[in-house]
Tab-separated table of C-alpha atoms and ligand atoms in Angstrom:
chain	number	residue	atom	x	y	z
A	1	GLY	CA	0.000	0.000	0.000
A	2	ASN	CA	0.951	3.673	-0.132
A	3	GLY	CA	-0.248	4.702	3.329
A	4	LEU	CA	2.193	6.380	5.701
A	5	GLU	CA	2.713	3.200	7.729
A	6	ALA	CA	3.615	1.235	4.580
A	7	ILE	CA	6.074	3.942	3.523
A	8	LEU	CA	7.714	3.979	6.954
A	9	GLU	CA	7.962	0.174	6.934
A	10	ARG	CA	9.661	0.213	3.502
A	11	ILE	CA	12.079	2.892	4.760
A	12	ARG	CA	13.012	0.697	7.730
A	13	GLU	CA	13.652	-2.307	5.443
A	14	LEU	CA	15.725	-0.328	2.955
A	15	LYS	CA	17.736	1.287	5.744
A	16	GLU	CA	18.964	-2.161	6.747
A	17	LYS	CA	19.509	-3.386	3.231
A	18	ARG	CA	21.542	-0.314	2.240
A	19	ARG	CA	23.300	0.038	5.606
A	20	ALA	CA	21.903	3.551	5.718
A	21	VAL	CA	21.298	6.024	8.532
A	22	ILE	CA	18.880	8.926	8.522
A	23	LEU	CA	20.099	12.131	10.171
A	24	ALA	CA	17.350	14.696	10.700
A	25	HIS	CA	17.340	18.333	11.760
A	26	ASN	CA	15.151	19.473	14.670
A	27	TYR	CA	12.802	21.254	12.195
A	28	GLN	CA	11.853	18.106	10.283
A	29	LEU	CA	8.315	16.699	10.179
A	30	PRO	CA	7.359	14.718	13.322
A	31	GLU	CA	7.128	11.439	11.372
A	32	ILE	CA	10.641	11.992	10.000
A	33	GLN	CA	12.056	12.836	13.439
A	34	ASP	CA	10.488	9.627	14.712
A	35	ILE	CA	12.011	7.382	12.035
A	36	ALA	CA	15.439	9.076	12.021
A	37	ASP	CA	18.478	7.460	13.639
A	38	PHE	CA	19.568	10.821	14.993
A	39	VAL	CA	17.888	14.223	15.388
A	40	GLY	CA	19.786	17.375	16.298
A	41	ASP	CA	20.847	20.962	15.686
A	42	SER	CA	23.408	21.758	13.003
A	43	LEU	CA	26.383	21.397	15.351
A	44	GLU	CA	25.238	17.965	16.519
A	45	LEU	CA	24.482	16.912	12.931
A	46	ALA	CA	28.000	17.873	11.825
A	47	ARG	CA	29.549	16.041	14.779
A	48	LYS	CA	27.341	13.000	14.134
A	49	ALA	CA	28.261	12.996	10.440
A	50	MET	CA	31.931	12.683	11.475
A	51	GLU	CA	31.434	9.437	13.366
A	52	VAL	CA	28.661	7.669	11.495
A	53	ASP	CA	29.209	3.962	10.772
A	54	ALA	CA	27.201	3.294	7.599
A	55	ASP	CA	27.514	3.120	3.823
A	56	VAL	CA	24.759	5.612	3.134
A	57	ILE	CA	23.696	8.797	4.935
A	58	VAL	CA	20.275	10.280	4.222
A	59	MET	CA	20.170	13.939	5.289
A	60	ALA	CA	16.670	14.995	6.234
A	61	ALA	CA	17.463	18.710	6.315
A	62	VAL	CA	18.193	21.616	3.965
A	63	ASN	CA	20.902	21.313	1.292
A	64	PHE	CA	23.823	23.000	3.065
A	65	MET	CA	23.481	20.449	5.894
A	66	ALA	CA	23.595	17.593	3.342
A	67	GLU	CA	26.628	19.281	1.793
A	68	VAL	CA	28.388	19.355	5.191
A	69	ALA	CA	27.688	15.629	5.635
A	70	ALA	CA	29.144	14.939	2.159
A	71	ILE	CA	32.236	17.051	2.906
A	72	LEU	CA	32.863	15.064	6.095
A	73	ASN	CA	32.222	11.709	4.377
A	74	PRO	CA	33.921	11.698	0.971
A	75	ASP	CA	33.794	7.872	0.868
A	76	LYS	CA	30.115	7.472	1.734
A	77	ILE	CA	26.991	7.943	-0.319
A	78	VAL	CA	25.216	11.049	0.988
A	79	LEU	CA	21.627	11.466	-0.177
A	80	HIS	CA	19.488	14.601	-0.034
A	81	PRO	CA	15.895	13.561	-0.789
A	82	ASP	CA	14.943	16.915	-2.363
A	83	PRO	CA	17.727	19.240	-3.583
A	84	ARG	CA	15.145	22.018	-3.824
A	85	ALA	CA	15.192	22.150	-0.031
A	86	THR	CA	17.573	25.107	0.053
A	87	CYS	CA	18.229	27.742	2.727
A	88	PRO	CA	17.556	31.322	1.584
A	89	LEU	CA	19.859	32.612	4.322
A	90	ALA	CA	22.788	30.638	2.876
A	91	ASN	CA	22.362	32.479	-0.450
A	92	HIS	CA	23.372	35.745	1.245
A	93	ALA	CA	26.996	34.562	1.598
A	94	ARG	CA	28.229	35.158	-1.965
A	95	LEU	CA	31.919	34.748	-2.693
A	96	GLU	CA	32.247	38.124	-4.476
A	97	LEU	CA	30.731	39.881	-1.491
A	98	LEU	CA	33.025	38.091	0.967
A	99	ARG	CA	36.009	39.149	-1.143
A	100	ARG	CA	34.956	42.804	-1.037
A	101	TYR	CA	34.614	42.783	2.756
A	102	ARG	CA	38.005	41.099	3.141
A	103	GLU	CA	39.560	43.913	1.107
A	104	LYS	CA	37.788	46.544	3.141
A	105	TYR	CA	38.766	44.991	6.490
A	106	PRO	CA	42.304	43.602	6.058
A	107	GLY	CA	43.372	41.567	9.073
A	108	ALA	CA	39.831	40.872	10.295
A	109	PRO	CA	39.098	37.141	10.471
A	110	LEU	CA	36.102	35.936	8.449
A	111	VAL	CA	33.746	33.795	10.526
A	112	ILE	CA	31.085	32.046	8.476
A	113	TYR	CA	27.855	30.541	9.723
A	114	ILE	CA	27.336	26.896	8.761
A	115	ASN	CA	24.192	28.123	6.929
A	116	SER	CA	26.262	28.820	3.786
A	117	TYR	CA	27.627	26.881	0.821
A	118	ALA	CA	30.933	25.051	0.444
A	119	VAL	CA	32.586	27.598	-1.876
A	120	ALA	CA	31.888	30.367	0.644
A	121	LYS	CA	32.993	28.235	3.603
A	122	ALA	CA	36.255	27.373	1.823
A	123	TYR	CA	37.042	31.111	1.732
A	124	ALA	CA	36.447	31.676	5.471
A	125	ASP	CA	38.764	31.352	8.470
A	126	TYR	CA	36.276	29.758	10.868
A	127	ILE	CA	32.929	27.986	10.601
A	128	VAL	CA	30.375	28.297	13.399
A	129	THR	CA	26.820	27.210	14.179
A	130	SER	CA	24.271	29.002	16.338
A	131	ALA	CA	25.469	26.843	19.241
A	132	SER	CA	29.167	27.662	18.846
A	133	ALA	CA	29.342	31.227	17.455
A	134	VAL	CA	29.626	33.147	20.759
A	135	LYS	CA	32.197	30.739	22.191
A	136	LEU	CA	34.412	30.698	19.102
A	137	VAL	CA	34.369	34.458	18.475
A	138	GLY	CA	35.092	35.011	22.182
A	139	LYS	CA	38.312	33.011	21.775
A	140	LEU	CA	39.664	35.029	18.839
A	141	GLY	CA	42.422	37.525	19.521
A	142	GLU	CA	41.066	40.124	17.090
A	143	ASP	CA	38.493	42.725	18.087
A	144	THR	CA	37.008	43.325	14.627
A	145	ILE	CA	35.389	40.223	13.152
A	146	LEU	CA	33.670	39.723	9.809
A	147	PHE	CA	30.592	37.551	10.280
A	148	ALA	CA	28.508	36.108	7.418
A	149	PRO	CA	25.682	35.772	6.457
A	150	ASP	CA	23.135	36.246	9.306
A	151	ARG	CA	22.983	39.809	10.631
A	152	ASN	CA	20.923	38.844	13.694
A	153	LEU	CA	23.334	36.134	14.795
A	154	ALA	CA	26.164	38.620	14.139
A	155	ASP	CA	24.437	41.132	16.431
A	156	HIS	CA	23.857	38.459	19.092
A	157	VAL	CA	27.570	37.574	18.984
A	158	ALA	CA	28.516	41.255	19.216
A	159	MET	CA	26.306	41.755	22.282
A	160	ALA	CA	27.601	38.587	23.974
A	161	THR	CA	31.318	39.150	23.295
A	162	GLY	CA	31.537	42.954	23.245
A	163	LYS	CA	33.469	42.733	19.959
A	164	ASN	CA	33.048	44.736	16.785
A	165	VAL	CA	31.228	42.107	14.728
A	166	VAL	CA	30.613	43.321	11.174
A	167	ALA	CA	27.559	41.697	9.571
A	168	VAL	CA	28.361	40.509	6.030
A	169	PRO	CA	26.156	41.530	4.271
A	170	ALA	CA	24.338	44.152	6.360
A	171	GLY	CA	20.957	42.615	5.468
A	172	GLY	CA	21.506	38.839	5.642
A	173	ILE	CA	18.473	37.216	7.277
A	174	CYS	CA	16.481	33.996	7.567
A	175	PRO	CA	12.930	34.801	6.423
A	176	VAL	CA	11.362	32.445	8.971
A	177	HIS	CA	13.055	34.083	11.959
A	178	GLU	CA	13.104	37.650	10.624
A	179	PHE	CA	9.454	37.828	9.535
A	180	LEU	CA	7.485	35.081	11.305
A	181	LEU	CA	9.222	35.470	14.668
A	182	ASP	CA	9.342	39.235	14.587
A	183	GLU	CA	8.486	41.580	17.420
A	184	TYR	CA	4.745	41.642	16.707
A	185	TYR	CA	4.194	37.872	16.908
A	186	VAL	CA	6.471	37.307	19.870
A	187	ARG	CA	4.994	40.186	21.878
A	188	LYS	CA	1.566	38.693	21.293
A	189	VAL	CA	2.519	35.281	22.693
A	190	ARG	CA	4.363	36.970	25.579
A	191	GLU	CA	1.113	38.731	26.499
A	192	GLN	CA	-0.824	35.477	26.212
A	193	TYR	CA	1.589	33.711	28.621
A	194	PRO	CA	3.045	36.472	30.812
A	195	ARG	CA	4.714	33.882	33.085
A	196	GLY	CA	5.994	31.771	30.210
A	197	TYR	CA	9.718	31.057	29.796
A	198	LEU	CA	10.552	32.518	26.405
A	199	MET	CA	13.382	30.965	24.415
A	200	VAL	CA	14.404	32.298	20.999
A	201	HIS	CA	16.888	31.458	18.274
A	202	PRO	CA	19.729	33.966	17.688
A	203	GLU	CA	18.466	34.398	14.104
A	204	THR	CA	15.526	36.416	15.493
A	205	PRO	CA	15.635	40.235	15.337
A	206	ARG	CA	17.145	42.206	18.229
A	207	PRO	CA	13.855	43.348	19.866
A	208	VAL	CA	12.807	39.690	20.102
A	209	ARG	CA	16.136	38.607	21.568
A	210	LEU	CA	15.850	41.404	24.148
A	211	MET	CA	12.378	40.157	25.164
A	212	ALA	CA	13.589	36.581	25.646
A	213	ASP	CA	14.651	34.715	28.787
A	214	TYR	CA	17.094	32.615	26.772
A	215	VAL	CA	18.770	32.828	23.355
A	216	GLY	CA	20.227	29.647	21.896
A	217	SER	CA	20.413	27.028	19.172
A	218	THR	CA	17.561	24.581	18.722
A	219	SER	CA	19.212	21.860	20.828
A	220	GLN	CA	20.379	24.377	23.445
A	221	MET	CA	16.722	25.358	23.905
A	222	LEU	CA	15.813	21.695	24.407
A	223	ARG	CA	18.436	21.321	27.127
A	224	ARG	CA	17.277	24.549	28.771
A	225	ILE	CA	13.745	23.162	29.240
A	226	GLY	CA	15.266	20.457	31.435
A	227	GLU	CA	17.218	23.002	33.491
A	228	VAL	CA	14.560	25.613	34.245
A	229	GLU	CA	11.220	25.245	36.060
A	230	ALA	CA	8.333	27.058	34.374
A	231	GLU	CA	4.567	26.769	33.926
A	232	VAL	CA	4.933	27.035	30.191
A	233	TYR	CA	7.845	27.132	27.761
A	234	ILE	CA	7.540	29.297	24.642
A	235	ILE	CA	9.643	28.160	21.700
A	236	GLY	CA	10.758	31.060	19.501
A	237	THR	CA	11.992	29.265	16.435
A	238	GLU	CA	10.713	27.136	13.566
A	239	GLU	CA	7.705	25.148	14.784
A	240	GLY	CA	9.274	21.703	14.126
A	241	LEU	CA	11.253	21.999	17.358
A	242	VAL	CA	8.027	21.889	19.379
A	243	HIS	CA	7.462	18.219	18.470
A	244	ARG	CA	10.940	17.291	19.641
A	245	ALA	CA	10.528	19.286	22.856
A	246	ARG	CA	7.186	17.664	23.706
A	247	ARG	CA	8.642	14.206	23.047
A	248	LEU	CA	11.554	14.876	25.376
A	249	TYR	CA	9.396	16.478	28.085
A	250	PRO	CA	5.922	14.896	27.881
A	251	ASP	CA	4.856	16.361	31.257
A	252	LYS	CA	5.709	19.984	30.479
A	253	LYS	CA	3.577	22.542	28.723
A	254	ILE	CA	5.377	23.678	25.587
A	255	VAL	CA	3.969	26.094	22.982
A	256	PRO	CA	5.311	27.613	19.769
A	257	ALA	CA	5.835	31.404	19.754
A	258	ASN	CA	4.168	31.358	16.331
A	259	PRO	CA	2.652	28.133	14.964
A	260	ARG	CA	2.922	29.639	11.491
A	261	ALA	CA	6.706	29.937	11.689
A	262	VAL	CA	7.350	27.151	9.202
A	263	CYS	CA	10.500	26.670	7.128
A	264	ILE	CA	8.997	25.519	3.854
A	265	ASN	CA	12.397	24.224	2.770
A	266	MET	CA	12.769	21.915	5.758
A	267	LYS	CA	9.275	20.616	5.017
A	268	LYS	CA	10.129	19.724	1.416
A	269	ILE	CA	11.656	16.533	2.844
A	270	THR	CA	8.884	13.941	3.165
A	271	PRO	CA	8.887	10.219	4.028
A	272	LEU	CA	7.976	9.403	0.420
A	273	LYS	CA	11.015	11.301	-0.911
A	274	ILE	CA	13.237	9.561	1.667
A	275	LEU	CA	11.883	6.237	0.407
A	276	TYR	CA	12.638	7.133	-3.245
A	277	SER	CA	16.147	8.178	-2.219
A	278	LEU	CA	16.828	4.889	-0.484
A	279	GLU	CA	15.433	2.945	-3.437
A	280	THR	CA	17.411	4.775	-6.151
A	281	LEU	CA	20.402	6.059	-4.114
A	282	LYS	CA	19.626	9.490	-5.581
A	283	PRO	CA	19.842	12.483	-5.438
A	284	ARG	CA	23.415	12.175	-4.288
A	285	VAL	CA	25.447	15.077	-2.897
A	286	VAL	CA	29.022	15.311	-4.157
A	287	VAL	CA	31.416	18.168	-3.327
A	288	PRO	CA	34.609	18.553	-5.417
A	289	GLU	CA	37.480	17.233	-3.312
A	290	PRO	CA	39.740	20.348	-3.322
A	291	ILE	CA	36.900	22.425	-1.867
A	292	ALA	CA	35.773	19.623	0.430
A	293	ARG	CA	39.298	19.187	1.813
A	294	ARG	CA	39.638	22.907	2.577
A	295	VAL	CA	36.223	23.060	4.280
A	296	ARG	CA	37.021	19.913	6.278
A	297	GLU	CA	40.185	21.552	7.626
A	298	ILE	CA	38.396	24.761	8.600
A	299	LEU	CA	35.452	22.920	10.123
A	300	GLU	CA	37.555	20.461	12.107
A	301	ARG	CA	39.746	23.260	13.466
A	302	SER	CA	36.659	25.319	14.373
A	303	LEU	CA	34.891	22.413	16.091
A	304	GLU	CA	38.051	21.654	18.072
A	305	MET	CA	38.050	25.258	19.387
A	306	VAL	CA	34.568	24.924	20.892
A	307	ARG	CA	34.881	21.428	22.320
B	401	13P	P1	20.361	25.225	14.731
B	401	13P	O1	21.784	24.891	14.479
B	401	13P	O2	20.151	26.044	15.948
B	401	13P	O3	19.537	23.961	14.758
B	401	13P	O4	19.833	26.157	13.558
B	401	13P	C1	19.758	25.759	12.233
B	401	13P	C2	18.891	26.638	11.439
B	401	13P	O5	18.708	26.460	10.250
B	401	13P	C3	18.242	27.731	12.118
B	401	13P	O6	17.245	28.232	11.329
B	402	SF4	FE1	17.474	28.428	6.549
B	402	SF4	FE2	15.831	29.797	8.111
B	402	SF4	FE3	15.043	27.449	7.143
B	402	SF4	FE4	16.939	27.593	9.049
B	402	SF4	S1	14.781	28.181	9.224
B	402	SF4	S2	16.989	26.344	7.202
B	402	SF4	S3	18.013	29.477	8.458
B	402	SF4	S4	15.505	29.299	5.981
């Protein structure tokens, strides 16, 4: 049959046959989170991709995350079930633009967010995720730092480290966090739950971050729920994280800051497309080795710094 249960059963069979693992981001559909071998934020997914014991990795995530998995696993088959699942934020980090900023700020290290593509990463000095950005930038000797491509995360890092963090470009944003988790929506949910513990992603605009009780990556928010007592926890990021949070803490009351904050790209990955991928071993992600090698070096060095 073609019902969801039949699809999930076929996925389980093919996973064994192909010696495949499914790695899923925290924003994936509930049914994908539930069938995945591992679910996490982008830092955890990168770390997991380094140690996976399998022949095939299916990345249930957006394309730059599949690209990172391929870079870390040149000898494995890395599948991305729908290459149209892109990240509009990653498009802001264009090589030409990075070059211009480097010329304008000689001597300033270029820190690039993992939400970017391999050619841009290969040109950077450090690679960070939302979970590691503050820690890594805090360790750098320089006071002026170029940070691409999310201006809100750049601002969060500047406020947390006191450094002169230059956003590259000035207007790089994630549409989900910039527009669907903006001040208006978050104020509204704050008023609805005045005693709620508000957690937001650093990709949200400054007024939202200033309203929040905690700013962190998706998995950092999950850990925080276990550390803090509250009547209700408000999750200020893409709504997919709410499923994961409720699974981990079935006895706590957890609500999304905006149930309409959906990353359409994350949701382009469906169980049916995962099944097709496992059947055909396509679409495969391949990164040219000279670029992959360079990114691997930068990424491994950067991850070591935040261990
Ligand atoms: P995390 O690394 O916090 O999971 O963030 C990834 C992302 O795409 C945020 O929108
Ligand atoms: Fe990219 Fe935003 Fe979607 Fe995250 S939520 S994958 S930053 S578009």
